[in-house]
CSV table of C-alpha atoms in Angstrom, one decimal:
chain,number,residue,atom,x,y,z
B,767,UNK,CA,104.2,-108.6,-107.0
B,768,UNK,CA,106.2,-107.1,-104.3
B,769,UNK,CA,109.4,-106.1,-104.5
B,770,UNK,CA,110.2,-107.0,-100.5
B,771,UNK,CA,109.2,-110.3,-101.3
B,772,UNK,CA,111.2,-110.5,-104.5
B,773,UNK,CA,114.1,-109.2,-102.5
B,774,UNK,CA,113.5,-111.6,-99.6
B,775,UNK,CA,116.0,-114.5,-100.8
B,776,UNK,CA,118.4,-111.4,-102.2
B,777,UNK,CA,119.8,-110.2,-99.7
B,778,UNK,CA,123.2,-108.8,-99.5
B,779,UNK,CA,125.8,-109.1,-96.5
B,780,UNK,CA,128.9,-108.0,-96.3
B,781,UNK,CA,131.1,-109.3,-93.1
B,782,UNK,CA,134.5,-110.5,-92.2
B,783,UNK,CA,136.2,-106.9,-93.4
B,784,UNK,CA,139.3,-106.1,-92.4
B,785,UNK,CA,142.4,-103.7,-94.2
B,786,UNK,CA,146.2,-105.0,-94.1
B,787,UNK,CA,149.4,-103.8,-95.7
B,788,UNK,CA,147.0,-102.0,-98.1
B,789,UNK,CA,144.6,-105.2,-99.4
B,790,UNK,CA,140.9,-105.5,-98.4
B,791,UNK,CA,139.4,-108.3,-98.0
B,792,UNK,CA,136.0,-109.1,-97.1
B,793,UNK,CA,133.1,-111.3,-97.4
B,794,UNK,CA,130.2,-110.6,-99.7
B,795,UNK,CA,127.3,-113.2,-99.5
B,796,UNK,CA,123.4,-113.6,-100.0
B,797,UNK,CA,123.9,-112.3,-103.9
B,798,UNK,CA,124.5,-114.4,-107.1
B,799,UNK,CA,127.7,-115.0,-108.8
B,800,UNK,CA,126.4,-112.5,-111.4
B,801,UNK,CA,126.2,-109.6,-108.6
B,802,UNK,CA,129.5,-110.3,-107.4
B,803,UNK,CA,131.4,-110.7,-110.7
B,804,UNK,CA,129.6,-107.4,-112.0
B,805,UNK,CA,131.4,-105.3,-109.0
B,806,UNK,CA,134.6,-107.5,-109.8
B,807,UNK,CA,134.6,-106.4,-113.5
B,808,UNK,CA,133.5,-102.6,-112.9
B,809,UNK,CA,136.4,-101.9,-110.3
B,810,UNK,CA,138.6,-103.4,-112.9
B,811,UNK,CA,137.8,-101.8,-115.6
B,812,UNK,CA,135.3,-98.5,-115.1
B,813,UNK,CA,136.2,-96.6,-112.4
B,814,UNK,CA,136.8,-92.9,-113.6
B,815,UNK,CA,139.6,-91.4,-112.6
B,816,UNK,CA,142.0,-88.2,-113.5
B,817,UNK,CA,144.7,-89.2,-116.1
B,818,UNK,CA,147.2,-88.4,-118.8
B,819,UNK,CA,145.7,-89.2,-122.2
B,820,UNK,CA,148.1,-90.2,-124.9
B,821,UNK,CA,146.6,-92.3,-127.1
B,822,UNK,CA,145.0,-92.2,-129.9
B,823,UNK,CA,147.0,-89.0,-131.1
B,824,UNK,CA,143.8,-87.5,-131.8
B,825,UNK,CA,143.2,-86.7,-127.9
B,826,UNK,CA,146.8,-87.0,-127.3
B,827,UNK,CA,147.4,-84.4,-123.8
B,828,UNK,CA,150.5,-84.5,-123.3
B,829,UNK,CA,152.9,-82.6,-125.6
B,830,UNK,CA,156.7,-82.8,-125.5
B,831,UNK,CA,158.5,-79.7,-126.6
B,832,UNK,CA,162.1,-80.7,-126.4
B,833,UNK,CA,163.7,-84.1,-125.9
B,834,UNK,CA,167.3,-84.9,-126.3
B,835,UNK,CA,167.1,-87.9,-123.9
B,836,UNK,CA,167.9,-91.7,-124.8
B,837,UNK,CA,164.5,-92.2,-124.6
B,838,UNK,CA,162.1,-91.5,-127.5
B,839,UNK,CA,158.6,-88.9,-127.2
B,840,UNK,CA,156.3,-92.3,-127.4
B,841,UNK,CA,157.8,-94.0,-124.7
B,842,UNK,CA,158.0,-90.7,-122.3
B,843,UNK,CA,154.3,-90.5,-123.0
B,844,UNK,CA,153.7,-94.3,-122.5
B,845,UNK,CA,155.4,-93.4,-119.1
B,846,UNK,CA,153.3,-90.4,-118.2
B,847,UNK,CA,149.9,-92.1,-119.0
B,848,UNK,CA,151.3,-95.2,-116.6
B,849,UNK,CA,151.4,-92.6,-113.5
B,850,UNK,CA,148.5,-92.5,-110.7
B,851,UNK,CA,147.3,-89.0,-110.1
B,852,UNK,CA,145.3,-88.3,-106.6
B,853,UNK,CA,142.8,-86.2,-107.4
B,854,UNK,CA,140.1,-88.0,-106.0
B,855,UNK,CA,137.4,-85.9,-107.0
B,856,UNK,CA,136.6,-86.6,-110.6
B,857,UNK,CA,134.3,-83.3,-110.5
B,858,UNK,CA,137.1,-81.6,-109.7
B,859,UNK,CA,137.8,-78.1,-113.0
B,860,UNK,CA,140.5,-80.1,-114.0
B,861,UNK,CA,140.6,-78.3,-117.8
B,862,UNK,CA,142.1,-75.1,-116.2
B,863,UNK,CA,145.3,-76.5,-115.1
B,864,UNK,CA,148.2,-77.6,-116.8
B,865,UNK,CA,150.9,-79.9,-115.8
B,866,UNK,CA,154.6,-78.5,-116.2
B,867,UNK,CA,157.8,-80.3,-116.3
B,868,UNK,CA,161.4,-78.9,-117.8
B,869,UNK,CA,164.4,-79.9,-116.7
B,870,UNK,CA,168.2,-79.5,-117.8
B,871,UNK,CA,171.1,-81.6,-116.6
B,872,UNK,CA,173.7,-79.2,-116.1
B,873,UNK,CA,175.5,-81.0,-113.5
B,874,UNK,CA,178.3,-83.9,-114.1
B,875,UNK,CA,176.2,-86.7,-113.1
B,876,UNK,CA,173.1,-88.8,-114.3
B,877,UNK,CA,169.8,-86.2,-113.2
B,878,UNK,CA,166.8,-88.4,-112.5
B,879,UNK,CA,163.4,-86.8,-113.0
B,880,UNK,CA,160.4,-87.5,-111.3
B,881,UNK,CA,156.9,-86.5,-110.7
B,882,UNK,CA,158.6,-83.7,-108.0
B,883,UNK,CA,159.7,-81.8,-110.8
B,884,UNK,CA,155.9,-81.2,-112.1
B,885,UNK,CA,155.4,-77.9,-111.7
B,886,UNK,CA,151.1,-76.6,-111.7
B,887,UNK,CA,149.7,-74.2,-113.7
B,888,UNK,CA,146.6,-72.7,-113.0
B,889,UNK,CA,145.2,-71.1,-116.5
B,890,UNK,CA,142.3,-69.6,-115.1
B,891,UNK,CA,145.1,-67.3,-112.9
B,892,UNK,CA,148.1,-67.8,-114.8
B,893,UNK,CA,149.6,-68.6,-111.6
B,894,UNK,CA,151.7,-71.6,-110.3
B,895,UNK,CA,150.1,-74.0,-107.6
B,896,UNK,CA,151.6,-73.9,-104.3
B,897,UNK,CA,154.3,-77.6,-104.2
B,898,UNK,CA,152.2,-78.5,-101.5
B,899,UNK,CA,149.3,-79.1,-103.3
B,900,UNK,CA,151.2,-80.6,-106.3
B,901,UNK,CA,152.9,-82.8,-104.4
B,902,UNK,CA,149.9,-84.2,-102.7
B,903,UNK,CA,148.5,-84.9,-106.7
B,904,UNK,CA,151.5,-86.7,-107.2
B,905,UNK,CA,153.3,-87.7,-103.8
B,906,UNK,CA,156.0,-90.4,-102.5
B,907,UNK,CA,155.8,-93.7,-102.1
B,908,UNK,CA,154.7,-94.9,-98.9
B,909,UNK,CA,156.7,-97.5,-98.5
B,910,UNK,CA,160.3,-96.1,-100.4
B,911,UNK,CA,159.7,-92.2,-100.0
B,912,UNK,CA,160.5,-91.9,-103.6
B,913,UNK,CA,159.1,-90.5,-106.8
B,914,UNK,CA,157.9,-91.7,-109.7
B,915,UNK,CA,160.6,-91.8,-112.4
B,916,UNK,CA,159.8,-90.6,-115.5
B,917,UNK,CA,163.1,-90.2,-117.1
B,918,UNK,CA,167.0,-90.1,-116.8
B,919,UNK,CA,168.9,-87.2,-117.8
B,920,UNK,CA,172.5,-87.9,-118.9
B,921,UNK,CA,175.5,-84.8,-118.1
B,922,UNK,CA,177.5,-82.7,-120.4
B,923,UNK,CA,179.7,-85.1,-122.6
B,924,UNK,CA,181.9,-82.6,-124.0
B,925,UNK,CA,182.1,-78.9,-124.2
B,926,UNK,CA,179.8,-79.0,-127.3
B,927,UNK,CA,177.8,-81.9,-126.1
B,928,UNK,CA,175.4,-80.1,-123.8
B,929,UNK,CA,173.5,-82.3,-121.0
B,930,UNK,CA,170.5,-84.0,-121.6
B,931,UNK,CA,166.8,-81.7,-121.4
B,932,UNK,CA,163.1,-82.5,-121.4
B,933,UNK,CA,160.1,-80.1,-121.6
B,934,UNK,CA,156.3,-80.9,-122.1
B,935,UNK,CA,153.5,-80.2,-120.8
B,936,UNK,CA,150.2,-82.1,-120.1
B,937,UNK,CA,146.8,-81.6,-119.5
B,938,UNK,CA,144.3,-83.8,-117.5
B,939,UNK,CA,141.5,-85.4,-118.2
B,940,UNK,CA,139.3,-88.3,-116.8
B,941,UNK,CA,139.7,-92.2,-118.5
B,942,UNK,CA,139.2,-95.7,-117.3
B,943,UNK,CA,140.5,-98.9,-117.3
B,944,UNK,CA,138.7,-100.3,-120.2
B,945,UNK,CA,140.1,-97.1,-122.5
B,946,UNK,CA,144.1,-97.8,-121.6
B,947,UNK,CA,145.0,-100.1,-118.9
B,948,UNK,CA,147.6,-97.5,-118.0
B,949,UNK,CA,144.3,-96.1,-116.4
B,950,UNK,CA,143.9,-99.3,-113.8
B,951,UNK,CA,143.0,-98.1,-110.1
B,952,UNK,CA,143.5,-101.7,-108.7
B,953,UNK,CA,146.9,-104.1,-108.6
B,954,UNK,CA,144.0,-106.6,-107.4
B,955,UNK,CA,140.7,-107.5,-107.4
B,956,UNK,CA,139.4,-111.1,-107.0
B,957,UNK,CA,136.8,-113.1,-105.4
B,958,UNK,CA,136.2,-117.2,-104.7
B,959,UNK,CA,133.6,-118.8,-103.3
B,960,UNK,CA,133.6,-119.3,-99.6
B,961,UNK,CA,135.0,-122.1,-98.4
B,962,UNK,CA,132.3,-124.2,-95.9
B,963,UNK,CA,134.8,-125.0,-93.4
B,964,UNK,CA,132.6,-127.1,-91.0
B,965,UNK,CA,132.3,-129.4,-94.6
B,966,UNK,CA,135.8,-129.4,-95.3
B,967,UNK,CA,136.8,-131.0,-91.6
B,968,UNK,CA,134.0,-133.2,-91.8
B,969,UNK,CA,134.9,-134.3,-95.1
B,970,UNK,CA,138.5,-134.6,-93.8
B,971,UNK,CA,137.9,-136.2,-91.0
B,972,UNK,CA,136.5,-139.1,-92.7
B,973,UNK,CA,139.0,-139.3,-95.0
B,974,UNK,CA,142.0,-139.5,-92.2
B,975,UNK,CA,140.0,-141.9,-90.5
B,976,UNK,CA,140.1,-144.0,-93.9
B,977,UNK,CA,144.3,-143.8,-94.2
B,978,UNK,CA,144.8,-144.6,-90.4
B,979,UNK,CA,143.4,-148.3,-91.5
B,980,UNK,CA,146.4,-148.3,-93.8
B,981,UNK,CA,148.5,-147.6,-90.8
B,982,UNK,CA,150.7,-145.1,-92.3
B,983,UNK,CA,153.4,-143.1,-90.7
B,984,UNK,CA,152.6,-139.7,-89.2
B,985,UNK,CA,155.1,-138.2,-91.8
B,986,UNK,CA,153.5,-139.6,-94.9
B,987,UNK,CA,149.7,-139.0,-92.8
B,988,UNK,CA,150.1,-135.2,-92.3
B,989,UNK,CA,151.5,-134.9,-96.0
B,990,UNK,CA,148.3,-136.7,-97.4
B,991,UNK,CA,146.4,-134.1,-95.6
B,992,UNK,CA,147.7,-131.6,-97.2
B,993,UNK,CA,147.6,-132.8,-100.1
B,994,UNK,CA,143.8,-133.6,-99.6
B,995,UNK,CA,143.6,-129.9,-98.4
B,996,UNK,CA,145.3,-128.2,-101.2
B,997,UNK,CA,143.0,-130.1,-104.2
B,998,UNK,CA,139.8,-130.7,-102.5
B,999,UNK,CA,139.0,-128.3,-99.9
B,1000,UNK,CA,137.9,-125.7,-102.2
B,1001,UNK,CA,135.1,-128.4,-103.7
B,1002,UNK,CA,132.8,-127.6,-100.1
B,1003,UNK,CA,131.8,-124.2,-100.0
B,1004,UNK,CA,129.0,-122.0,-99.0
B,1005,UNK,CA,126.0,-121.3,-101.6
B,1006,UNK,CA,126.0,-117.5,-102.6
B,1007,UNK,CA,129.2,-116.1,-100.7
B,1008,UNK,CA,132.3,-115.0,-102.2
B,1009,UNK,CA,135.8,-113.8,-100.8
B,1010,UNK,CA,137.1,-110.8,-102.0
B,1011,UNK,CA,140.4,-108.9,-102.2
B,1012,UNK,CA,140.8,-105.6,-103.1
B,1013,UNK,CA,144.0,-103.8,-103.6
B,1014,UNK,CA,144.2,-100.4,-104.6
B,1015,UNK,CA,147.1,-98.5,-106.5
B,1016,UNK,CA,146.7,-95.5,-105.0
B,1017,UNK,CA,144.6,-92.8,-105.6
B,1018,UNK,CA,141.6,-94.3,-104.4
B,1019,UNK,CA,141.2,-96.3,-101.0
B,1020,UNK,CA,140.1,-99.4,-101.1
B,1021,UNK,CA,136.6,-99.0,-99.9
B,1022,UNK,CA,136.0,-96.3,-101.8
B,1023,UNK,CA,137.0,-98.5,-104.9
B,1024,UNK,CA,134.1,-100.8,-103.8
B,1025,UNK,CA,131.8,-97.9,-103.4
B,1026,UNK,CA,132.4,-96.2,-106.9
B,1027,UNK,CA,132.2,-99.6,-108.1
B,1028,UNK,CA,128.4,-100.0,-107.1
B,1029,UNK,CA,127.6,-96.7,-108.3
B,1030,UNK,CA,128.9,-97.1,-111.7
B,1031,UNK,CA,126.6,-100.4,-111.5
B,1032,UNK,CA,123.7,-97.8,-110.4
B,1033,UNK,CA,124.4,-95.9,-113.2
B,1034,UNK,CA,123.8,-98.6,-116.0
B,1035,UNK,CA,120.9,-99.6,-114.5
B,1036,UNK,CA,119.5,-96.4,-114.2
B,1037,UNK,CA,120.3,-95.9,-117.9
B,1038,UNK,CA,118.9,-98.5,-119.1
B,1039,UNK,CA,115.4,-98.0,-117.0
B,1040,UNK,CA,115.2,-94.7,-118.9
B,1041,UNK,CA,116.5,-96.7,-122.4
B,1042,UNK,CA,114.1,-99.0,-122.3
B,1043,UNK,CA,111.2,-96.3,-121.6
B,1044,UNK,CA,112.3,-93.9,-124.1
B,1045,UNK,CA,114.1,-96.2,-127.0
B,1046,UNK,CA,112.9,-98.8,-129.5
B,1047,UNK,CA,115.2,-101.5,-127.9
B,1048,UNK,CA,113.0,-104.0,-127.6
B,1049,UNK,CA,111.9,-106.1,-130.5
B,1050,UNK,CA,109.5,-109.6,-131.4
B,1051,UNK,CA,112.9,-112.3,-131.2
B,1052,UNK,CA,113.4,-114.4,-134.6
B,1053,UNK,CA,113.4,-117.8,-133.0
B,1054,UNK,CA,111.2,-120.7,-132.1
B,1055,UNK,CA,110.5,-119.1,-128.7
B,1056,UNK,CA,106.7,-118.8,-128.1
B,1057,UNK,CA,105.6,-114.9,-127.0
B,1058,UNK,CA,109.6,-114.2,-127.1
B,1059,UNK,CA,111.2,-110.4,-127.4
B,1060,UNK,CA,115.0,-109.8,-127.6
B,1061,UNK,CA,116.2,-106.4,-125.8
B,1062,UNK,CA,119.3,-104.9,-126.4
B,1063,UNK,CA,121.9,-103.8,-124.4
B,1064,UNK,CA,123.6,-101.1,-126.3
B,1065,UNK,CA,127.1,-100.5,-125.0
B,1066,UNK,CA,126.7,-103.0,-122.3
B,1067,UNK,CA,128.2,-106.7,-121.7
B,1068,UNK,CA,128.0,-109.3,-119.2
B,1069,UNK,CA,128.4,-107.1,-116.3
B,1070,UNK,CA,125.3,-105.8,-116.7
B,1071,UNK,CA,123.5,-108.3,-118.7
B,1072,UNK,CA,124.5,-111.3,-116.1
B,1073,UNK,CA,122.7,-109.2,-113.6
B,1074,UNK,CA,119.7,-108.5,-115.5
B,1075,UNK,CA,119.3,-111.8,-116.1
B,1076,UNK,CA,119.5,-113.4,-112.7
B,1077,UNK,CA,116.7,-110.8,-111.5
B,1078,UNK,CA,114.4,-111.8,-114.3
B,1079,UNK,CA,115.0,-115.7,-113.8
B,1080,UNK,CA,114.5,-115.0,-109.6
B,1081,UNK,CA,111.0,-112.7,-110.5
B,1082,UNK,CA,109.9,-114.7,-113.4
B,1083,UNK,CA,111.1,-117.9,-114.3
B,1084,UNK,CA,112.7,-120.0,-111.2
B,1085,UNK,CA,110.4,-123.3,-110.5
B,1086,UNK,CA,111.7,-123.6,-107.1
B,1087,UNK,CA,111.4,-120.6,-105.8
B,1088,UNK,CA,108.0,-119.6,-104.3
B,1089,UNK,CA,108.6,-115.7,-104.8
B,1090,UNK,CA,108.2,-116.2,-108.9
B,1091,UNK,CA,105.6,-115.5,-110.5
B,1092,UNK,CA,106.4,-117.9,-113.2
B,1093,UNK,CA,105.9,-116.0,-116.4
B,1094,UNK,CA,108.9,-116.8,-118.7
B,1095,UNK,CA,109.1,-119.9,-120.0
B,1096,UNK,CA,112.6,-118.7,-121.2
B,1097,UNK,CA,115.6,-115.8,-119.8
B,1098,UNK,CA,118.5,-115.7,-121.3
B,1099,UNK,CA,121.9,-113.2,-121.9
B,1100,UNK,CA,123.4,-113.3,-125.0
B,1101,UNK,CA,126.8,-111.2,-126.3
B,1102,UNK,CA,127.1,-112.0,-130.3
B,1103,UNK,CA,130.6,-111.3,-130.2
B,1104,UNK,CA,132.8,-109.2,-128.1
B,1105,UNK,CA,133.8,-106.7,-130.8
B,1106,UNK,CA,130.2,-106.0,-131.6
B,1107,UNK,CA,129.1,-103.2,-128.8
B,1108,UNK,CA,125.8,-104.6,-127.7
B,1109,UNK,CA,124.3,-107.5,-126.2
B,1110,UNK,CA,121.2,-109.2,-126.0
B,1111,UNK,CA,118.2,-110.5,-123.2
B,1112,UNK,CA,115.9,-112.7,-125.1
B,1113,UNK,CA,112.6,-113.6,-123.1
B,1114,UNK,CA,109.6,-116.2,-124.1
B,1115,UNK,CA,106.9,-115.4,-122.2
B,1116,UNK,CA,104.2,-118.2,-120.7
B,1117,UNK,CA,101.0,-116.3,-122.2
B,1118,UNK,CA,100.8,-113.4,-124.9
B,1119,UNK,CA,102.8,-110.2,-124.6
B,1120,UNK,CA,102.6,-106.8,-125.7
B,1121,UNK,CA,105.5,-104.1,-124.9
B,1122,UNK,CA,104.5,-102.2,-122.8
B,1123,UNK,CA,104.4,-105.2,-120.4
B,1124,UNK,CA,107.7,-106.0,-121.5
B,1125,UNK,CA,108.8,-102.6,-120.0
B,1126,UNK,CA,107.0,-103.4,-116.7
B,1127,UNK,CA,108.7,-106.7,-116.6
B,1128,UNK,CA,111.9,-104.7,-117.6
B,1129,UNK,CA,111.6,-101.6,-115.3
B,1130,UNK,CA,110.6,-103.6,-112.3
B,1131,UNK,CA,113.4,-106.0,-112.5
B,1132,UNK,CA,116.0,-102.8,-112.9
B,1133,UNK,CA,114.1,-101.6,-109.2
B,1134,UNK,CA,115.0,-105.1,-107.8
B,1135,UNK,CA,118.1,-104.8,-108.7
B,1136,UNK,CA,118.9,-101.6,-107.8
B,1137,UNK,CA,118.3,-102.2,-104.6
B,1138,UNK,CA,120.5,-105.1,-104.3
B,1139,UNK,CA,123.5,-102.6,-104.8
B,1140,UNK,CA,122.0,-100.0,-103.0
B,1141,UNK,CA,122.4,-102.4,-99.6
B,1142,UNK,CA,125.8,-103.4,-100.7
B,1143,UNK,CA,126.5,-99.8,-100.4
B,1144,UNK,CA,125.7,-99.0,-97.3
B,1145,UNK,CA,128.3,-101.7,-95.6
B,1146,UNK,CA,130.9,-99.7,-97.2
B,1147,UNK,CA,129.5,-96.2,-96.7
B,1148,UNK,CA,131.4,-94.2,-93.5
């Protein structure tokens, strides 16, 4: 079957984008819930990016030398891992440099150190980076000019009581939201169904038109259309088109988010293509389901199982749609339990099956897919 006319009643358009006070928003529609809740869940929670690891203490990176501050190593490090760093280039050699920081209060009032006070060590050269660069890894806020805080140093108490001195270092390395949620490059990211608005006054309209037989007063009439507005307007919307909002935290802009987003997704898929062509993954189900196989997933939830699954019920099962060709009797995504690192697709086929044709039926789909996010890329693609 071909995969233009699979992808005939799939395809994805992005309109209505626009970029204020740092929050996206935009319209994403002719896609399933499935697509749009994968992309929701990956910017979330998998989108690499450079970091300070400090937990588990096995790959613990940041090490604190000396600390006489009120506040203890644990909570300094909780503080470090919480910082964005803007390298945006996770390809970047990030192992040769290390991240520097020792300061002493020697002054008579409370010393606040920040990220300024990182100092960059290139191991490679033993040589300090210029401030320039480290301050564009780690720079103000936009809107306050400031730091980031990491911690306060209190002055000489006494002439034996010296002031207050941290030193550490820290190395880099690359995590994800999933990991530590220290690691989150989003404040934001949500999505609802578009609302049909032609519906909604149509709807409401009719509804007015009911409470001016009443003969209320225009007070008590404009607050029962709000009220009407506020529970039931969100009940109209349009089929397959959802509002997002995107807000990033720093490091990343916005549309890039988006854009890593799908290629993380383009990453699965493509790992799974090759799984299921290299790997004994897929095996005869144990159920009452007629010519059924189960497939696992291994390392992979609903983002993208959900997706899988809507591509094998549009190619192979849907009884509306004239673009299937009908073959499943059953499709289905299954997670056992969300400790247990693998999922399942269970499949009951119309006729007899053998696996190789489960990997065409597999491989196929992951193609249709594919290029579902492909076009989703290219609206956010400069």
């Amino acid at each position: 079957m071909s995969l233009s006319i699979i992808l005939s009643n799939m395809k994805p358009f992005v309109n209505r984008m626009s970029e204020d006070n740092g929050e996206l928003t935009f319209t994403l529609s002719g896609v399933d819930v499935s697509i749009a809740n994968s992309i929701r869940r990956i910017i979330l929670s998998e989108i690499p990016c450079v970091v300070f690891r400090t937990t588990p203490y096995s790959e613990n990176k940041v090490f604190i030398q000396t600390n006489t501050t009120r506040m203890n190593n644990e909570l300094i490090k909780q503080r470090m891992s919480c910082i964005p760093i803007y390298i945006t280039d996770t390809s970047t050699p990030i192992e040769q440099y290390k991240v520097m920081l020792d300061k002493h209060n020697e002054g008579d009032t409370i010393l606040h150190v920040t990220t300024e006070d990182f100092t960059i060590i290139d191991t490679n050269t033993d040589t300090a980076l210029p401030q320039a660069m480290v301050k564009s890894m780690f720079p103000q806020d936009s809107l306050t000019g400031d730091y980031i805080d990491i911690v306060r140093l209190r002055p000489r108490l006494t002439e034996t009581i010296e002031g207050e001195h941290i030193v550490l270092s820290a190395s880099f390395t690359i995590g994800m939201a999933k990991e530590n949620g220290s690691f989150n490059v989003v404040s934001t990211c949500s999505y609802g169904n578009t609302v049909n608005a032609d519906m909604v006054n149509d709807h409401l309209s009719k509804y007015v038109d009911g409470l001016k037989i009443e003969q209320l007063s225009e007070d008590t009439l404009e607050f029962k259309k709000k009220d009407w507005l506020l529970l039931n307007s969100e009940v109209y919307s349009i089929p397959d088109s959802f509002d997002f909002t995107i807000e990033t935290v720093g490091q990343f802009d916005n549309k890039v988010i988006v854009l890593k987003g799908v290629h993380v997704m383009m990453d699965k898929i493509n790992k799974f293509k090759s799984t299921v062509q290299t790997e004994d993954i897929i095996h005869t189900t144990v159920s009452s389901i007629e010519h059924g196989f189960d497939i696992k997933l291994i390392g992979e939830d609903y983002t993208l199982g959900k997706a899988l699954e809507y591509v094998l019920f549009a190619r192979h099962y849907d009884r509306q749609s004239t673009t299937s060709d009908k073959s499943l009797n059953f499709c289905g995504f299954r997670k056992p339990h969300p400790h247990i690192d693998e999922s399942i697709i269970r499949l009951g086929f119309v006729a007899p099956t053998d696996k190789n044709s489960v990997i065409q039926v597999l491989t196929e789909s992951c193609k249709a897919l594919e290029a579902i996010y492909m076009d989703i890329a290219a609206f956010f693609t400069e």
